[in-house]
XYZ file of C-alpha atoms in Angstrom:
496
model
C 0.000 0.000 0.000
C 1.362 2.723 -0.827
C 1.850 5.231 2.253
C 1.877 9.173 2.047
C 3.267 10.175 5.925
C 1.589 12.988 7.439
C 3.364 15.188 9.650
C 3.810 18.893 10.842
C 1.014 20.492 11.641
C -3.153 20.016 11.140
C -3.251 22.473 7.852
C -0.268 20.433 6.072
C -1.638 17.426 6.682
C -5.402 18.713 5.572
C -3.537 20.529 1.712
C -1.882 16.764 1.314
C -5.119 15.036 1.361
C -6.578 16.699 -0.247
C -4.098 16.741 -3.054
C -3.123 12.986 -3.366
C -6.367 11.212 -1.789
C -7.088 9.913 -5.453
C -3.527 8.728 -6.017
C -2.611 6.854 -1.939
C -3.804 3.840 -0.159
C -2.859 4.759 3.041
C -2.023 7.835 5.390
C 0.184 7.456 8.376
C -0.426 10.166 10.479
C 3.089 10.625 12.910
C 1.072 12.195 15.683
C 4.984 12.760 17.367
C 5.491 15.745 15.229
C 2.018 17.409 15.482
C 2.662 18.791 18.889
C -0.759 20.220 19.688
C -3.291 18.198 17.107
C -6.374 17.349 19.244
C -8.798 14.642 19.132
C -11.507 16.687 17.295
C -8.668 17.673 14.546
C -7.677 14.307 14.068
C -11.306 12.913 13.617
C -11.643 15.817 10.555
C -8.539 14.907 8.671
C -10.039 10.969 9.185
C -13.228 12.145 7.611
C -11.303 14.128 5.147
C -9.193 11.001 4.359
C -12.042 8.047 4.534
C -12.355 5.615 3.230
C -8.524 5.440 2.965
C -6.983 3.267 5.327
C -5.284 5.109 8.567
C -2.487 4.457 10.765
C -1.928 6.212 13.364
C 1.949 6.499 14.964
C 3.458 8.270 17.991
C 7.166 7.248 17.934
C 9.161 7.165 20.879
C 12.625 8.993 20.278
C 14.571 5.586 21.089
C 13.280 4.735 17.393
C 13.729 7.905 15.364
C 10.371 10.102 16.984
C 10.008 13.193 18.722
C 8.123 11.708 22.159
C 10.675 11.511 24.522
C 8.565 10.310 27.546
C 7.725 7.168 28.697
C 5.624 4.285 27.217
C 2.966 4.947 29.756
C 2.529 8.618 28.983
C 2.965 8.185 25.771
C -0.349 5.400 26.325
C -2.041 8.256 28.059
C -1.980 10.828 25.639
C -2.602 7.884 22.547
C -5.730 6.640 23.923
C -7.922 9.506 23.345
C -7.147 9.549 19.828
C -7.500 5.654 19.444
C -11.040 6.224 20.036
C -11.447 7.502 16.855
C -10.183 3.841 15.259
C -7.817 4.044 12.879
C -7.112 1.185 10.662
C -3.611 0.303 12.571
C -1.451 1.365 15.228
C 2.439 1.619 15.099
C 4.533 0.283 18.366
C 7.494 0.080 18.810
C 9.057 -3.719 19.166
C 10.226 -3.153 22.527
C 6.957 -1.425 23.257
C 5.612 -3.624 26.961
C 3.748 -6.501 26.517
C 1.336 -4.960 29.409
C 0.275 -1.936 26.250
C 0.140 -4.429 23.457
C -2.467 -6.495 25.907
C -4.911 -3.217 26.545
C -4.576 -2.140 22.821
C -6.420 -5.873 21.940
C -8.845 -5.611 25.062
C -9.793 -1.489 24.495
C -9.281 -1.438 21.137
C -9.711 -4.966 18.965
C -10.912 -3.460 15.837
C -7.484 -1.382 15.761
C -5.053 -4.140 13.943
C -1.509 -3.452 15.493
C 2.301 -2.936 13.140
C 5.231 -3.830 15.350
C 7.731 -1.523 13.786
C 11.815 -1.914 14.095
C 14.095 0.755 13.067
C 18.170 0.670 13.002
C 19.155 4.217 11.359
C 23.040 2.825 11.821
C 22.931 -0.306 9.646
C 21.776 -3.044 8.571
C 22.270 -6.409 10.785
C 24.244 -8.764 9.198
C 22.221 -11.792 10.097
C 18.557 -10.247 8.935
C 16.523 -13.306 9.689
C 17.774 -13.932 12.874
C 17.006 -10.143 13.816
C 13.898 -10.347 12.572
C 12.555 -13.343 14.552
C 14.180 -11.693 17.810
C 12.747 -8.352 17.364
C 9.411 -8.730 15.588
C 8.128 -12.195 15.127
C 8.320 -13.747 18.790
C 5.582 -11.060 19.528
C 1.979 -11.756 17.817
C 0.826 -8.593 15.581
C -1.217 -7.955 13.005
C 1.887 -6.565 10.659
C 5.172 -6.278 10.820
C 7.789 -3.423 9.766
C 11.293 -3.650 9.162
C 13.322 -0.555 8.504
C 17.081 -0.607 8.263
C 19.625 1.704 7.027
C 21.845 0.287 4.095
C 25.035 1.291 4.037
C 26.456 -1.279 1.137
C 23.950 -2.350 -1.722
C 23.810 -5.896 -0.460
C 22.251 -4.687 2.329
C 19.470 -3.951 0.237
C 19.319 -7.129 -1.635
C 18.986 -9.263 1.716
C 16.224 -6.971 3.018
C 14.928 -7.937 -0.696
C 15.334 -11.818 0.122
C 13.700 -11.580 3.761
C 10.812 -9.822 2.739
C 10.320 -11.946 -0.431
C 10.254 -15.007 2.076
C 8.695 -13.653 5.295
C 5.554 -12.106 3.373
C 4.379 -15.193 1.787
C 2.462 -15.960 4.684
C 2.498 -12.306 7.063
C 1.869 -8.747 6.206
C 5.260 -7.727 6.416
C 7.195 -4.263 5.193
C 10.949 -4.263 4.794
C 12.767 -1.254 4.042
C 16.182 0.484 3.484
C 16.880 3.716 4.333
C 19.330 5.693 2.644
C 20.466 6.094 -1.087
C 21.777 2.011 -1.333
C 17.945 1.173 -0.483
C 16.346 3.199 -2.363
C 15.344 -0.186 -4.506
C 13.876 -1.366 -1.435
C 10.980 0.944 -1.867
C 10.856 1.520 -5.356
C 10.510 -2.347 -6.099
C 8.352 -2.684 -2.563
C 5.341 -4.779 -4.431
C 8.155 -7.385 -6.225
C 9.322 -7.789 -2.787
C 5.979 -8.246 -1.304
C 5.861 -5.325 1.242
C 2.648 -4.285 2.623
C 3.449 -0.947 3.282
C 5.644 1.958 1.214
C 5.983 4.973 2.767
C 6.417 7.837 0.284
C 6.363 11.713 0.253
C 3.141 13.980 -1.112
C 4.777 16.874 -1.113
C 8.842 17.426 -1.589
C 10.593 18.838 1.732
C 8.548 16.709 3.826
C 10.229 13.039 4.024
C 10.125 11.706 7.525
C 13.101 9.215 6.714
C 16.199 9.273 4.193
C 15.747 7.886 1.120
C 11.820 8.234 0.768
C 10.215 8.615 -2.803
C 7.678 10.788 -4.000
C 4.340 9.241 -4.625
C 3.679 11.034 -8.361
C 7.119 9.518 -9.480
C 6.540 5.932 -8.376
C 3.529 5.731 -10.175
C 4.173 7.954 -13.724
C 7.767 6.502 -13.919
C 8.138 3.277 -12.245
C 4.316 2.112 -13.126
C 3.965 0.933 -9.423
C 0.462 0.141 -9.400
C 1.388 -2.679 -12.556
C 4.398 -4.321 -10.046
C 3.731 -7.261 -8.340
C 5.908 -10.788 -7.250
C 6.102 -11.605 -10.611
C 7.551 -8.419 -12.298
C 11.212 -9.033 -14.175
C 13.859 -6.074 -12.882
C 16.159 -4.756 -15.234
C 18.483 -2.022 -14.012
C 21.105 0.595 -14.957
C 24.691 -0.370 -12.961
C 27.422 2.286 -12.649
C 28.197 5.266 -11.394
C 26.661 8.159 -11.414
C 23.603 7.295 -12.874
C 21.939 10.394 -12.062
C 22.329 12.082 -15.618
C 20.357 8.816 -17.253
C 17.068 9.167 -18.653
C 16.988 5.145 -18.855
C 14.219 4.573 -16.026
C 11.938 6.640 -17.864
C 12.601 5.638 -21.656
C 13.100 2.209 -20.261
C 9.944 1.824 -18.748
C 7.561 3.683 -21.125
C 8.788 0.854 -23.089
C 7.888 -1.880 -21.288
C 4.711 -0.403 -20.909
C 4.240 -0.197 -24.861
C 5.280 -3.517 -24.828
C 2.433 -4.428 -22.052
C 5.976 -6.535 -20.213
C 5.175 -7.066 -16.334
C 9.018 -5.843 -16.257
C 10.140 -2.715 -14.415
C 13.453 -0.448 -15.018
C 15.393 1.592 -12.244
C 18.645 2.898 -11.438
C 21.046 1.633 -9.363
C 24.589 3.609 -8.496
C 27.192 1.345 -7.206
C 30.772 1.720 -5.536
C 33.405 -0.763 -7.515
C 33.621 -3.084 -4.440
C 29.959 -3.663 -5.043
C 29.532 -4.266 -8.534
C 30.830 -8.118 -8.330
C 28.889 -9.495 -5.160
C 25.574 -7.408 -6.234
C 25.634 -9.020 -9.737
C 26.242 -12.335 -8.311
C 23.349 -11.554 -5.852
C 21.646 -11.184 -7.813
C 21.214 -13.981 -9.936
C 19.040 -15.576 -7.232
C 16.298 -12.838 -7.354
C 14.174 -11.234 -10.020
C 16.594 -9.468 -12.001
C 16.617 -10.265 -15.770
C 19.191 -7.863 -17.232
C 21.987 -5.126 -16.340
C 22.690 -1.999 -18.502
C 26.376 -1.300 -17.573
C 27.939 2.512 -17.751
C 31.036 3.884 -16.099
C 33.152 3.127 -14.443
C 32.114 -0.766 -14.412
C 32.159 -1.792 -18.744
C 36.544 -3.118 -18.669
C 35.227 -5.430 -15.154
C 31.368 -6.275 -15.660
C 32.376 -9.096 -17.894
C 34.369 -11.324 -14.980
C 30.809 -11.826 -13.463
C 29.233 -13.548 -16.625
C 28.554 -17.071 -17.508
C 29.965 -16.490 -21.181
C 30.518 -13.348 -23.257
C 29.996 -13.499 -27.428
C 32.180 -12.347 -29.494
C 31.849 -8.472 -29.327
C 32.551 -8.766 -25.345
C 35.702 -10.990 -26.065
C 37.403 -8.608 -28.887
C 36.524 -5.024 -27.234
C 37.089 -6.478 -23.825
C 34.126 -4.324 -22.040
C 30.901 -5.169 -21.353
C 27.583 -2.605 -21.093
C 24.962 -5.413 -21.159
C 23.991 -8.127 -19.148
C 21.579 -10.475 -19.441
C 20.196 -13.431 -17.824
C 19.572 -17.437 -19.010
C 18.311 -20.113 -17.121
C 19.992 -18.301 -14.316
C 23.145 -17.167 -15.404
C 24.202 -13.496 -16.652
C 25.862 -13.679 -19.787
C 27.624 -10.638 -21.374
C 27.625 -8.265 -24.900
C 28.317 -5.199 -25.750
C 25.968 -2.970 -27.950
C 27.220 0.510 -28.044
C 29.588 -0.407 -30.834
C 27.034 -1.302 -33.424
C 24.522 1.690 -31.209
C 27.170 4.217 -32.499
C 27.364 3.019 -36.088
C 23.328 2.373 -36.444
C 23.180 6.427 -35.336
C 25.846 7.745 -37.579
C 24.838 5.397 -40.917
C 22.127 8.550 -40.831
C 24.596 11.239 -41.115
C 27.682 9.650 -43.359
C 28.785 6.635 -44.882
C 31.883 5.118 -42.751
C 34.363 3.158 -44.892
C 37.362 4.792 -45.609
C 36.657 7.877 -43.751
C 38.974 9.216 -40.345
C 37.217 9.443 -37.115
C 38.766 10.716 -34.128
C 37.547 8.904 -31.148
C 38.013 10.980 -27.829
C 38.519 8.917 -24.503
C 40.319 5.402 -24.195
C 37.345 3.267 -21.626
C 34.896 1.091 -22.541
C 32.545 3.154 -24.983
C 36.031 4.095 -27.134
C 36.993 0.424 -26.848
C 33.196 -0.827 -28.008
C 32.904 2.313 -30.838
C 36.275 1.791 -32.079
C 36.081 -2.076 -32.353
C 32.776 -1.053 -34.593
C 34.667 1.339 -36.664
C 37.195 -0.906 -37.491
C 34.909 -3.705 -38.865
C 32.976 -0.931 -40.878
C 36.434 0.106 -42.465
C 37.038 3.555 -40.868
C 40.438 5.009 -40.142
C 40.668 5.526 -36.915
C 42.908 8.010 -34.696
C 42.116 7.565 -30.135
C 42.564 10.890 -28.470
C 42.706 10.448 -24.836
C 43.875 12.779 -21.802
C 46.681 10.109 -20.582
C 48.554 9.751 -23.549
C 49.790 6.336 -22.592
C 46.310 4.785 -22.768
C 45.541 6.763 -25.956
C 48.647 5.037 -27.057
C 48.024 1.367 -25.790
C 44.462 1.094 -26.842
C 45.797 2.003 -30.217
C 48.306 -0.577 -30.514
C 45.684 -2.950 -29.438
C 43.270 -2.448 -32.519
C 46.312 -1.165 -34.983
C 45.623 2.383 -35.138
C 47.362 5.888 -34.056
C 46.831 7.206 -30.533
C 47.782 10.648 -29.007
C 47.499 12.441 -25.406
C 45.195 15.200 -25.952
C 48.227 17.664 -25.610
C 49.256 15.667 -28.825
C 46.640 16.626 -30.812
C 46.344 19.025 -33.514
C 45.720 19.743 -37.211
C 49.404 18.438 -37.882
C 49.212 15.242 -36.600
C 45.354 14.875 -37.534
C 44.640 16.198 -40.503
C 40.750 17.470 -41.058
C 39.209 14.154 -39.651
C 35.560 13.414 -40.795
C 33.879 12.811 -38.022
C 34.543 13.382 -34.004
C 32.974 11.155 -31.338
C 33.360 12.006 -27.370
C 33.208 8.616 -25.283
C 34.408 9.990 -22.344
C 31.961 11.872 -19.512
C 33.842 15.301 -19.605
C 30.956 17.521 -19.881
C 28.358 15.575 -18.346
C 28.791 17.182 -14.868
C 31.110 19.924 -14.932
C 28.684 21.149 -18.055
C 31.215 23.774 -18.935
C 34.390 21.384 -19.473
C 35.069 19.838 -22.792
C 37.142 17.379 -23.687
C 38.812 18.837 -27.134
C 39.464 22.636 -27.262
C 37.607 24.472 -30.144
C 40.714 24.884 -32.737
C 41.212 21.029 -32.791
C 37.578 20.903 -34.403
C 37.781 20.431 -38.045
C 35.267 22.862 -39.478
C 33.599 19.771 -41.716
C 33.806 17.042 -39.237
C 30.943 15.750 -38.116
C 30.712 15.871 -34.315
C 28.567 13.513 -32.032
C 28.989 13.520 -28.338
C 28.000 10.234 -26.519
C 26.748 12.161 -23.251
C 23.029 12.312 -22.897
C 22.476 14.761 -20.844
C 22.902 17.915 -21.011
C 21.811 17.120 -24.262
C 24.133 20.075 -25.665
C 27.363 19.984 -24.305
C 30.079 22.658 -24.512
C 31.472 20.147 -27.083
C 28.377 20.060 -29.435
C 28.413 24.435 -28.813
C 32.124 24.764 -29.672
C 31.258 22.334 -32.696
C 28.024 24.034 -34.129
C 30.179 27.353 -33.888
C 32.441 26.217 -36.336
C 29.789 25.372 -38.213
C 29.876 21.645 -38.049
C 27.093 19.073 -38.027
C 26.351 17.652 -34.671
C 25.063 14.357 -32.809
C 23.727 14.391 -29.523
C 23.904 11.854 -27.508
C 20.280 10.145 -27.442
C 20.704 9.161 -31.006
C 23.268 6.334 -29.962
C 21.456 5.794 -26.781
C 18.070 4.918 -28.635
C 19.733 2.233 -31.123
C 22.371 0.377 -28.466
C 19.065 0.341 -26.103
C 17.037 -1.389 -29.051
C 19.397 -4.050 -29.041
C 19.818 -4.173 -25.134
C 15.437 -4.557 -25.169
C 15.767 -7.217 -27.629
C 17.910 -9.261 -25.195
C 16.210 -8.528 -22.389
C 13.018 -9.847 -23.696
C 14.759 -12.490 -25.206
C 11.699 -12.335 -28.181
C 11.556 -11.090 -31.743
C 10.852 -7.471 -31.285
C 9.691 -4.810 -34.419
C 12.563 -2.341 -34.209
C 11.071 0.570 -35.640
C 8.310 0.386 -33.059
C 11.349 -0.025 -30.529
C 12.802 2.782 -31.913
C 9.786 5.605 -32.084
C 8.560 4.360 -28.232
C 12.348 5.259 -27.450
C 12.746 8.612 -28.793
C 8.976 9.339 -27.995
C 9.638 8.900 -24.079
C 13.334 10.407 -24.537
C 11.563 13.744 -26.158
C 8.885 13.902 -23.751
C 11.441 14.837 -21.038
């Protein structure tokens, strides 16, 4: 159910229901932060909210609230406001058995959530917690609600909850940035309840979503137990406009798949991805920093993975992830639009896995091909590797390059420092044709300094759209009409 928290004051909580009480399931009202909301108040934001479901939560401070008296008063002050019946009550695990007891005999329509919080971590033996904390106690629900400080963290709370709510309404969450899949991906776990922001500014724990995002973007209200994940791995992700091409997509396609983000440290990327081969993930997009190591975690890798020797898709069979790469023949499909390859020079800016993928493409295509990259050496060893020239950037000019065709930036410089670039203005040819692999900004100072020279430009999205048509095709793992792949793309990528 998906949970908008109510907090503050009596006139915030009265503008958010009335704002998203056509779009929630549930409010949880954290009387703890009211400070003065009387009975009679509370009973007018319940009408104002019925039919929706209620719960009603004053947390003590030893579990993240405001109250910082005793369980007793905290019974005393409660009661009054019980009367008025919401749906469930919140205590705390340790709350005394003696409360738990008067709650059933004073109040047995009230169902009661035994709620756990650790905002420090997450315990490395999650079951056994669990069991200690919150099962040996008889409730109604249960709530789990840990902070993750390593992605794993995030996949066991995904495990326990897949397993403990077969039989239990039971919520699991991770707080923090590494759990933010936790809530996204709360109905593929099986959690009962996500709590989720109305109104930005007013999260009541790190890491919360907002409740217009989950469902335009994410398409919560289609996820359930048997939706396929597919995520984006690397590192920032932030720039990406994957999760909402991505999933517009799988919407089009009417898939019971879903498409989020997921940033990763390097010590991560190897235990996630092997993880995760026991839960519901079906396929990896890979970007930076992780393409030159993703393909050590794969069952095989064809051909493309072998010879360029980085990886930027991963997809699963009967278990297993097995490894490709797709921006090569991504890059070519875009610029077959603008100019035909063989025999032309292309300067290819940056020396990681996109150059390795794009210029492993361009060779096969018959292009002459000159890597430009900032340390000279690895301009200069990636270039004896495929049999071409290589130069530090400080190398480069019109004398040892002479008017190449066409210009392609694989690296990130100008992605978040928007006014870098990573080629100054008088090394642009004034006929090349220019493309820039970043995807947003969609203009970068690159593509400016190039369109003042008066040179033809590509912007990033136009390789994104044809290396994610090959990605979809292998996620599906099903004959798929490309052109209908390819105006669903671009139609969600333009409506951002």
């Amino acid at each position: 159910m998906l949970t908008i928290v109510l907090q503050n004051s009596f006139n915030d909580a009265k503008e958010l229901i009335e704002k998203t009480a056509k779009k929630t399931d549930c409010y949880e009202f954290r009387l703890d932060t009211f400070g003065n909301l009387d009975v009679e108040q509370l009973k007018g934001l319940f009408k104002l909210s019925s039919p929706i479901k209620t719960i009603l939560t004053f947390r003590m401070s030893s579990q993240g609230g405001m109250f910082e008296g005793s369980f007793h008063k905290r019974w005393e002050i409660l009661k009054p406001h019980l009367s008025l019946e919401p749906t469930y009550v919140d205590f705390e695990y340790n709350t005394p058995e003696e409360y738990l007891n008067e709650l059933k005999q004073e109040f047995p329509n009230i169902k009661l959530i035994l709620s756990y919080h650790d905002f420090e971590q997450t315990d490395p033996d999650l079951f056994s917690l669990t069991k200690r904390v919150l099962l040996s106690k008889n409730a109604d629900a249960y709530k789990l609600a840990t902070k993750a400080n390593h992605i794993n963290d995030a996949l066991r709370m995904f495990t326990l909850v897949r397993s403990l709510s077969e039989d239990r309404l039971f919520t699991g969450i991770c707080m923090g940035e590494k759990g933010a899949l936790t809530r996204i991906l709360a109905p593929v776990l099986g959690s009962t309840f996500n709590y989720v922001v109305g109104k930005k500014g007013l999260e009541s724990a790190e890491g919360q979503l907002g409740i217009h995002e989950l469902i335009k973007t994410y398409r919560y209200r289609s996820l359930n137990k048997g939706t396929k994940i597919f995520a984006l791995l690397g590192n920032p992700v932030a720039q990406s406009p994957s999760h909402i091409t991505h999933n517009k997509v799988f919407q089009k396609l009417e898939e019971n798949a879903v498409y989020i983000k997921i940033k990763l440290e390097k010590e991560e990327f190897s235990s996630f991805v092997n993880l995760a081969k026991d839960l519901p993930f079906y396929g990896f997009s890979v970007t930076v920093p992780f393409k030159e190591i993703a393909g050590a975690d794969c069952k095989t890798l064809d051909d493309y993975g072998k010879k360029i020797g980085a990886v930027n898709t991963l997809y699963k069979r009967k278990g297993e992830f097995h490894g490709t790469n797709t921006d090569g023949i991504g890059a070519l499909r875009a610029l077959e639009h603008y100019i035909k390859l063989k025999g032309k020079t292309v300067v290819v800016l940056g020396a990681g896995g996109s150059a390795r993928a794009i210029t492993y493409a361009l060779q096969k295509c018959g292009a002459k091909i000159v890597i430009i990259n900032r340390t000279a050496s690895k301009a200069h060893n990636l270039a004896k590797e495929f049999g071409c020239d290589g130069f530090g950037v400080d190398e480069f000019s019109h004398d040892t390059v002479e008017s190449p065709d066409v210009i392609i930036n694989t690296t990130t410089v100008g992605m978040n420092d928007v006014a870098s670039t990573p080629l100054r203005g008088e090394c642009i040819s004034k006929k090349a044709l220019v493309m820039d692999i970043v995807t947003s900004p969609k203009e970068t100072k690159l593509l400016k300094l190039a369109q003042e020279k008066g040179c033809t430009v590509m912007y990033g999205y136009e390789m994104f759209v044809y290396q994610a048509i090959e990605q979809f095709i292998l996620f599906i793992d099903q004959k798929l009409d490309r052109q209908m792949l390819e105006k669903s793309i671009k139609d969600a990528y333009f409506l951002l």
